[in-house]
Amino acid sequence: MSTKTIAAVGVIAVAAAVAPYYCGKVTEDKFRAKIEQAELALGGGFKFRVLEYNKGWLSSEAVSSISVNGLPTAAVKLKHKISHGPYSYLGYGNVVTTPDLGPAAVQLERLGLPKEIMKIETGIAFGNRYNNKISSPPFEFRMGGEGIVWGGLE
């Protein structure tokens, strides 16, 4: 094998090893910036916080919260599953966000409601572009002759 071939293989191997770290760092920076922007966009009535950000090689996990200013006990936690790297659908990364309903999720499931009541999928493209998809499964809930029929959201 020639020296040029070995050098080319070495450069490709280093790039492949560094790319997930770089894309993960960019994804984390953009994730944190969007959390800050969301708070500013709502005029200060809500507080958005990143509670945890656990970095991984090709994926990470995060937990954030949204609360009404002055009512921190009414915070809603959100779980984020983040994939990143140069293999993330031709972008820096993808974030799948779902509400963390805690023990209430078990109660909702017992009532026949979906465990995952809402999902937001965010693609972080190269450049400064984002693609969001919000979905919620259809469900029907009846109690004592009254009920709710939700057709879902896609």
Coordinates of N, CA, C and O in Angstrom, one line a residue:
M1 N 0.9 -1.2 0.0 CA 0.0 0.0 0.0 C 0.9 1.2 0.0 O 1.9 1.3 0.8
S2 N 0.5 2.2 -0.8 CA 1.4 3.4 -0.9 C 1.2 4.3 0.3 O 0.2 4.3 1.0
T3 N 2.1 5.2 0.4 CA 2.1 6.2 1.5 C 0.9 7.1 1.4 O 0.2 7.5 2.4
K4 N 0.5 7.5 0.1 CA -0.6 8.4 -0.1 C -1.9 7.6 0.3 O -2.8 8.3 0.9
T5 N -2.0 6.4 0.0 CA -3.2 5.6 0.3 C -3.4 5.5 1.9 O -4.5 5.7 2.4
I6 N -2.3 5.2 2.5 CA -2.3 5.1 4.0 C -2.7 6.5 4.6 O -3.5 6.5 5.5
A7 N -2.1 7.6 4.1 CA -2.4 8.9 4.6 C -3.9 9.2 4.3 O -4.6 9.8 5.2
A8 N -4.4 8.9 3.2 CA -5.8 9.1 2.9 C -6.8 8.3 3.8 O -7.7 8.9 4.3
V9 N -6.4 7.1 4.0 CA -7.2 6.3 4.9 C -7.2 6.8 6.3 O -8.2 6.9 7.1
G10 N -6.0 7.3 6.7 CA -5.8 7.9 8.1 C -6.7 9.2 8.2 O -7.3 9.4 9.2
V11 N -6.7 10.0 7.2 CA -7.4 11.3 7.3 C -8.9 10.9 7.3 O -9.7 11.5 8.1
I12 N -9.4 10.0 6.6 CA -10.8 9.6 6.6 C -11.2 9.0 8.0 O -12.2 9.3 8.5
A13 N -10.3 8.2 8.5 CA -10.6 7.6 9.8 C -10.7 8.7 10.9 O -11.5 8.6 11.8
V14 N -9.7 9.6 10.9 CA -9.8 10.7 11.9 C -11.0 11.6 11.7 O -11.7 11.9 12.7
A15 N -11.4 11.9 10.5 CA -12.6 12.7 10.2 C -13.9 11.9 10.7 O -14.8 12.5 11.3
A16 N -13.9 10.6 10.4 CA -15.1 9.8 10.9 C -15.1 9.7 12.4 O -16.2 9.7 13.0
A17 N -14.0 9.8 13.1 CA -14.0 9.7 14.5 C -14.3 11.1 15.2 O -15.0 11.1 16.2
V18 N -13.9 12.2 14.5 CA -14.2 13.5 15.1 C -15.6 14.0 14.7 O -16.2 14.8 15.5
A19 N -16.1 13.6 13.6 CA -17.4 14.1 13.1 C -18.5 14.0 14.2 O -19.3 14.9 14.4
P20 N -18.7 12.8 14.8 CA -19.8 12.7 15.8 C -19.6 13.7 17.0 O -20.6 14.3 17.5
Y21 N -18.4 13.9 17.4 CA -18.1 14.9 18.5 C -18.5 16.3 18.1 O -19.2 17.0 18.8
Y22 N -18.0 16.7 16.9 CA -18.3 18.0 16.4 C -19.8 18.2 16.2 O -20.4 19.2 16.7
C23 N -20.5 17.3 15.5 CA -21.9 17.4 15.3 C -22.7 17.4 16.6 O -23.7 18.1 16.8
G24 N -22.2 16.6 17.6 CA -22.9 16.6 18.9 C -22.7 17.9 19.6 O -23.7 18.4 20.3
K25 N -21.6 18.5 19.5 CA -21.3 19.8 20.2 C -22.2 20.9 19.5 O -22.8 21.7 20.2
V26 N -22.3 20.9 18.2 CA -23.1 21.9 17.5 C -24.6 21.6 17.8 O -25.3 22.6 18.1
T27 N -25.0 20.4 17.9 CA -26.4 20.1 18.2 C -26.7 20.5 19.7 O -27.8 21.1 19.9
E28 N -25.8 20.3 20.6 CA -26.1 20.8 22.0 C -26.2 22.3 22.0 O -27.1 22.8 22.7
D29 N -25.2 23.0 21.4 CA -25.3 24.4 21.4 C -26.6 25.0 20.8 O -27.2 25.9 21.3
K30 N -27.0 24.4 19.7 CA -28.3 24.8 19.1 C -29.5 24.5 19.9 O -30.4 25.3 20.0
F31 N -29.5 23.3 20.6 CA -30.5 22.9 21.5 C -30.7 23.9 22.6 O -31.7 24.4 22.9
R32 N -29.6 24.3 23.3 CA -29.6 25.2 24.4 C -30.0 26.6 23.9 O -30.8 27.3 24.6
A33 N -29.6 27.0 22.7 CA -30.0 28.3 22.2 C -31.5 28.4 21.9 O -32.1 29.4 22.2
K34 N -32.0 27.3 21.4 CA -33.5 27.3 21.1 C -34.3 27.3 22.4 O -35.4 27.9 22.4
I35 N -33.8 26.7 23.5 CA -34.5 26.8 24.8 C -34.5 28.3 25.2 O -35.5 28.8 25.7
E36 N -33.4 28.9 25.1 CA -33.3 30.4 25.5 C -34.2 31.2 24.6 O -34.9 32.1 25.1
Q37 N -34.2 30.9 23.3 CA -35.1 31.7 22.4 C -36.5 31.5 22.7 O -37.3 32.4 22.6
A38 N -36.9 30.3 23.1 CA -38.3 30.0 23.4 C -38.8 30.9 24.5 O -39.9 31.4 24.5
E39 N -38.0 31.0 25.6 CA -38.3 31.8 26.7 C -38.5 33.3 26.3 O -39.4 33.9 26.7
L40 N -37.5 33.8 25.5 CA -37.6 35.2 25.1 C -38.8 35.4 24.2 O -39.5 36.5 24.3
A41 N -39.2 34.5 23.4 CA -40.3 34.6 22.4 C -41.6 34.7 23.2 O -42.5 35.4 22.6
L42 N -41.7 34.1 24.3 CA -43.0 34.2 25.1 C -43.1 35.3 26.0 O -43.9 35.4 26.9
G43 N -42.1 36.3 25.9 CA -42.3 37.5 26.6 C -42.0 37.4 28.1 O -42.5 38.3 28.9
G44 N -41.3 36.4 28.6 CA -41.0 36.4 30.0 C -42.0 35.8 30.9 O -41.8 35.7 32.1
G45 N -43.2 35.4 30.4 CA -44.2 34.8 31.2 C -43.9 33.3 31.6 O -44.5 32.8 32.6
F46 N -43.0 32.7 30.9 CA -42.6 31.3 31.2 C -41.1 31.2 31.4 O -40.3 32.0 30.9
K47 N -40.7 30.2 32.2 CA -39.3 30.0 32.4 C -38.9 28.6 31.8 O -39.6 27.6 32.1
F48 N -38.0 28.6 30.9 CA -37.5 27.4 30.3 C -36.1 27.1 30.9 O -35.3 28.0 30.9
R49 N -35.9 25.8 31.2 CA -34.6 25.4 31.8 C -34.1 24.1 31.2 O -35.0 23.2 31.1
V50 N -32.9 23.9 31.0 CA -32.3 22.6 30.7 C -31.8 22.1 32.0 O -31.0 22.6 32.7
L51 N -32.5 21.0 32.5 CA -32.2 20.4 33.8 C -31.0 19.4 33.7 O -30.2 19.3 34.6
E52 N -31.0 18.7 32.6 CA -29.9 17.7 32.4 C -29.6 17.6 30.9 O -30.4 17.8 30.1
Y53 N -28.3 17.3 30.6 CA -27.9 17.1 29.2 C -26.8 16.0 29.3 O -25.7 16.3 29.8
N54 N -27.1 14.8 29.0 CA -26.2 13.6 29.1 C -25.7 13.3 27.7 O -26.4 12.8 26.8
K55 N -24.4 13.6 27.5 CA -23.8 13.5 26.2 C -23.4 12.0 25.9 O -22.9 11.3 26.8
G56 N -23.6 11.6 24.7 CA -23.1 10.3 24.2 C -22.4 10.5 22.9 O -22.3 11.6 22.4
W57 N -21.9 9.4 22.4 CA -21.1 9.5 21.1 C -21.9 9.8 19.9 O -21.6 10.8 19.2
L58 N -23.0 9.1 19.7 CA -23.8 9.3 18.5 C -25.2 9.8 18.9 O -26.1 10.1 18.1
S59 N -25.5 9.8 20.2 CA -26.8 10.2 20.8 C -26.6 10.8 22.1 O -25.6 10.5 22.8
S60 N -27.5 11.6 22.5 CA -27.5 12.2 23.9 C -29.0 12.2 24.4 O -29.9 12.0 23.6
E61 N -29.1 12.5 25.7 CA -30.5 12.6 26.3 C -30.5 13.9 27.1 O -29.5 14.3 27.7
A62 N -31.6 14.6 27.1 CA -31.7 15.8 27.9 C -33.1 15.8 28.6 O -34.1 15.2 28.1
V63 N -33.2 16.6 29.6 CA -34.5 16.9 30.3 C -34.5 18.4 30.5 O -33.6 19.0 30.9
S64 N -35.7 19.0 30.1 CA -35.9 20.4 30.3 C -37.2 20.6 31.0 O -38.0 19.6 31.2
S65 N -37.4 21.8 31.4 CA -38.7 22.1 32.1 C -39.2 23.4 31.6 O -38.5 24.3 31.2
I66 N -40.6 23.5 31.7 CA -41.2 24.8 31.4 C -42.1 25.1 32.6 O -42.9 24.2 33.0
S67 N -42.0 26.3 33.1 CA -42.9 26.7 34.2 C -43.4 28.1 34.0 O -42.8 28.9 33.3
V68 N -44.5 28.4 34.6 CA -45.0 29.7 34.6 C -44.3 30.5 35.6 O -44.1 30.0 36.7
N69 N -43.8 31.7 35.3 CA -43.0 32.5 36.2 C -43.9 32.7 37.5 O -45.1 33.1 37.4
G70 N -43.3 32.5 38.6 CA -44.0 32.6 39.9 C -44.7 31.3 40.3 O -45.1 31.3 41.5
L71 N -44.7 30.3 39.5 CA -45.4 29.0 39.8 C -44.4 27.9 39.5 O -44.7 27.0 38.7
P72 N -43.2 27.8 40.1 CA -42.3 26.8 39.8 C -42.8 25.4 40.1 O -42.3 24.4 39.5
T73 N -43.8 25.2 41.0 CA -44.3 23.9 41.3 C -45.2 23.3 40.1 O -45.5 22.2 40.1
A74 N -45.5 24.2 39.2 CA -46.4 23.8 38.1 C -45.6 23.5 36.9 O -46.1 23.6 35.8
A75 N -44.3 23.2 37.0 CA -43.4 22.9 35.9 C -43.8 21.6 35.2 O -44.2 20.6 35.8
V76 N -43.6 21.7 33.9 CA -43.8 20.5 33.0 C -42.4 20.1 32.6 O -41.7 20.9 32.0
K77 N -42.1 18.8 32.8 CA -40.8 18.3 32.3 C -40.9 17.7 30.9 O -41.9 17.1 30.6
L78 N -39.9 17.9 30.1 CA -39.8 17.4 28.7 C -38.6 16.5 28.6 O -37.5 16.9 29.1
K79 N -38.8 15.4 28.0 CA -37.6 14.5 27.8 C -37.2 14.6 26.3 O -38.1 14.7 25.4
H80 N -35.9 14.7 26.0 CA -35.4 14.8 24.7 C -34.4 13.7 24.4 O -33.5 13.5 25.1
K81 N -34.7 13.0 23.3 CA -33.8 12.0 22.8 C -33.1 12.6 21.6 O -33.8 12.9 20.6
I82 N -31.8 12.7 21.6 CA -31.1 13.4 20.6 C -30.1 12.5 19.9 O -29.3 11.8 20.5
S83 N -30.2 12.5 18.5 CA -29.3 11.7 17.7 C -28.5 12.8 17.0 O -29.0 13.8 16.5
H84 N -27.2 12.5 16.9 CA -26.3 13.5 16.2 C -25.1 12.8 15.6 O -24.9 11.6 15.9
G85 N -24.5 13.5 14.7 CA -23.4 12.9 14.0 C -23.6 13.2 12.5 O -24.7 13.6 12.1
P86 N -22.7 12.9 11.7 CA -22.9 13.2 10.3 C -23.9 12.2 9.7 O -24.1 12.2 8.5
Y87 N -24.4 11.3 10.5 CA -25.3 10.3 9.9 C -26.8 10.6 10.3 O -27.6 9.7 10.3
S88 N -27.1 11.8 10.8 CA -28.4 12.2 11.3 C -29.2 12.8 10.2 O -29.5 14.0 10.2
Y89 N -29.6 12.0 9.2 CA -30.5 12.5 8.1 C -30.0 13.8 7.5 O -30.7 14.7 7.3
L90 N -28.7 13.8 7.2 CA -28.1 14.9 6.5 C -28.2 16.2 7.2 O -28.5 17.2 6.6
G91 N -27.9 16.2 8.5 CA -27.9 17.4 9.3 C -27.0 17.2 10.5 O -26.4 16.1 10.7
Y92 N -27.0 18.1 11.4 CA -26.3 18.0 12.6 C -26.9 17.0 13.6 O -26.2 16.2 14.3
G93 N -28.2 17.0 13.7 CA -28.9 16.1 14.6 C -30.4 16.2 14.5 O -31.0 16.9 13.8
N94 N -31.0 15.3 15.3 CA -32.5 15.2 15.4 C -32.8 15.1 16.9 O -32.1 14.4 17.7
V95 N -33.9 15.8 17.3 CA -34.3 15.8 18.7 C -35.8 15.4 18.7 O -36.6 16.0 18.0
V96 N -36.1 14.4 19.5 CA -37.4 13.9 19.7 C -37.8 14.3 21.1 O -37.2 13.8 22.1
T97 N -38.8 15.1 21.3 CA -39.3 15.6 22.5 C -40.6 15.1 22.9 O -41.5 15.1 22.1
T98 N -40.8 14.6 24.1 CA -42.0 14.1 24.7 C -42.2 14.7 26.1 O -41.2 14.8 26.8
P99 N -43.5 14.9 26.5 CA -43.7 15.4 27.9 C -43.4 14.2 28.8 O -43.7 13.1 28.5
D100 N -42.8 14.5 30.0 CA -42.5 13.5 31.0 C -43.7 13.7 32.0 O -43.6 14.6 32.8
L101 N -44.7 12.9 31.9 CA -45.8 13.0 32.8 C -45.6 12.3 34.1 O -46.5 12.3 35.0
G102 N -44.5 11.7 34.3 CA -44.2 11.0 35.6 C -45.3 10.0 36.0 O -45.8 9.3 35.1
P103 N -45.6 9.9 37.3 CA -46.6 8.9 37.7 C -48.0 9.1 37.0 O -48.8 8.2 36.9
A104 N -48.3 10.3 36.6 CA -49.6 10.5 35.9 C -49.7 9.7 34.6 O -50.8 9.4 34.2
A105 N -48.6 9.4 34.0 CA -48.7 8.6 32.8 C -49.3 7.2 33.0 O -50.1 6.8 32.2
V106 N -49.1 6.6 34.1 CA -49.7 5.3 34.5 C -51.2 5.5 34.6 O -52.0 4.7 34.1
Q107 N -51.6 6.5 35.3 CA -53.0 6.8 35.5 C -53.7 7.0 34.1 O -54.8 6.5 33.9
L108 N -53.1 7.8 33.3 CA -53.7 8.1 31.9 C -53.8 6.8 31.1 O -54.8 6.6 30.5
E109 N -52.8 5.9 31.2 CA -52.8 4.7 30.5 C -54.0 3.8 31.0 O -54.6 3.1 30.2
R110 N -54.2 3.8 32.3 CA -55.3 3.0 32.9 C -56.6 3.5 32.4 O -57.6 2.7 32.3
L111 N -56.7 4.8 32.1 CA -58.0 5.4 31.6 C -58.1 5.2 30.1 O -59.1 5.6 29.5
G112 N -57.1 4.5 29.5 CA -57.2 4.3 28.0 C -56.6 5.4 27.2 O -56.7 5.3 25.9
L113 N -55.9 6.3 27.8 CA -55.3 7.4 27.0 C -53.9 7.0 26.6 O -53.3 6.2 27.3
P114 N -53.4 7.5 25.5 CA -52.0 7.1 25.1 C -51.0 7.5 26.1 O -51.0 8.6 26.6
K115 N -50.0 6.7 26.2 CA -48.8 7.0 27.1 C -48.0 8.2 26.6 O -47.6 9.0 27.3
E116 N -47.8 8.2 25.3 CA -47.1 9.3 24.6 C -48.1 10.2 24.0 O -48.6 10.0 22.9
I117 N -48.5 11.2 24.7 CA -49.7 12.0 24.3 C -49.3 13.1 23.2 O -50.1 13.6 22.5
M118 N -48.0 13.4 23.2 CA -47.5 14.3 22.2 C -46.0 14.1 21.9 O -45.3 13.6 22.8
K119 N -45.6 14.3 20.6 CA -44.2 14.2 20.3 C -43.9 15.3 19.3 O -44.6 15.6 18.4
I120 N -42.7 15.9 19.6 CA -42.2 16.9 18.7 C -40.9 16.4 18.1 O -40.0 16.1 18.9
E121 N -40.7 16.3 16.8 CA -39.5 15.9 16.2 C -38.9 17.1 15.5 O -39.5 17.7 14.7
T122 N -37.6 17.4 15.9 CA -36.9 18.6 15.3 C -35.7 18.1 14.6 O -34.8 17.5 15.3
G123 N -35.6 18.4 13.4 CA -34.4 18.2 12.6 C -33.5 19.4 12.6 O -34.0 20.5 12.3
I124 N -32.2 19.3 13.0 CA -31.3 20.4 12.9 C -30.4 20.2 11.7 O -29.5 19.4 11.7
A125 N -30.8 21.0 10.7 CA -30.1 20.9 9.4 C -28.8 21.7 9.4 O -28.5 22.5 10.2
F126 N -27.9 21.4 8.4 CA -26.7 22.2 8.3 C -27.1 23.6 7.9 O -28.2 23.8 7.4
G127 N -26.3 24.5 8.3 CA -26.7 25.9 8.2 C -27.5 26.3 9.4 O -27.3 25.7 10.5
N128 N -28.5 27.1 9.3 CA -29.3 27.5 10.5 C -30.8 27.2 10.2 O -31.6 28.1 10.4
R129 N -31.0 26.0 9.8 CA -32.4 25.6 9.4 C -32.9 24.5 10.4 O -32.1 23.7 10.8
Y130 N -34.2 24.6 10.7 CA -34.8 23.6 11.5 C -36.1 23.1 10.9 O -36.7 23.8 10.2
N131 N -36.4 21.8 11.1 CA -37.6 21.2 10.6 C -38.4 20.6 11.8 O -37.8 19.7 12.4
N132 N -39.6 21.1 12.1 CA -40.3 20.6 13.2 C -41.6 19.8 12.7 O -42.2 20.3 11.8
K133 N -41.8 18.7 13.4 CA -43.0 18.0 13.2 C -43.7 17.6 14.5 O -43.0 17.0 15.4
I134 N -44.9 18.1 14.7 CA -45.6 17.8 16.0 C -46.7 16.8 15.7 O -47.5 16.9 14.8
S135 N -46.8 15.8 16.6 CA -47.8 14.8 16.4 C -48.4 14.4 17.8 O -47.8 14.5 18.8
S136 N -49.6 13.9 17.7 CA -50.4 13.4 18.9 C -51.3 12.3 18.4 O -52.0 12.6 17.4
P137 N -51.3 11.2 19.0 CA -52.1 10.1 18.5 C -53.6 10.3 18.8 O -54.0 11.0 19.8
P138 N -54.5 9.8 18.0 CA -55.9 9.9 18.2 C -56.3 9.0 19.5 O -55.7 8.0 19.7
F139 N -57.3 9.5 20.2 CA -57.8 8.7 21.3 C -59.3 9.1 21.6 O -59.7 10.1 21.1
E140 N -59.9 8.2 22.3 CA -61.3 8.4 22.7 C -61.4 8.1 24.2 O -60.9 7.1 24.7
F141 N -62.0 9.0 25.0 CA -62.1 8.9 26.4 C -63.5 9.2 26.8 O -64.1 10.2 26.5
R142 N -64.1 8.2 27.5 CA -65.5 8.4 28.0 C -65.6 8.0 29.5 O -65.0 7.1 29.9
M143 N -66.4 8.8 30.1 CA -66.6 8.6 31.6 C -68.0 9.2 31.9 O -68.2 10.3 31.7
G144 N -68.8 8.3 32.5 CA -70.1 8.7 32.9 C -71.0 9.4 31.8 O -71.7 10.3 32.0
G145 N -71.0 8.8 30.6 CA -71.8 9.3 29.5 C -71.2 10.5 28.7 O -71.7 10.8 27.7
E146 N -70.2 11.1 29.3 CA -69.6 12.2 28.6 C -68.2 11.7 28.1 O -67.7 10.7 28.6
G147 N -67.7 12.4 27.1 CA -66.4 12.0 26.6 C -65.7 13.0 25.8 O -66.2 14.0 25.4
I148 N -64.5 12.6 25.4 CA -63.6 13.4 24.5 C -63.2 12.5 23.4 O -62.8 11.3 23.6
V149 N -63.3 12.9 22.2 CA -62.8 12.2 21.0 C -61.8 13.1 20.3 O -62.1 14.2 19.9
W150 N -60.5 12.7 20.4 CA -59.5 13.4 19.8 C -59.0 12.7 18.5 O -58.6 11.6 18.6
G151 N -59.1 13.4 17.4 CA -58.7 12.8 16.1 C -57.3 12.7 15.9 O -56.8 12.2 14.9
G152 N -56.4 13.3 16.7 CA -55.0 13.2 16.6 C -54.5 14.4 15.8 O -55.2 15.3 15.4
L153 N -53.2 14.5 15.8 CA -52.5 15.6 15.1 C -51.3 15.1 14.4 O -50.5 14.4 15.0
E154 N -51.1 15.5 13.2 CA -49.9 15.0 12.4 C -49.4 16.2 11.6 O -50.1 17.0 11.1

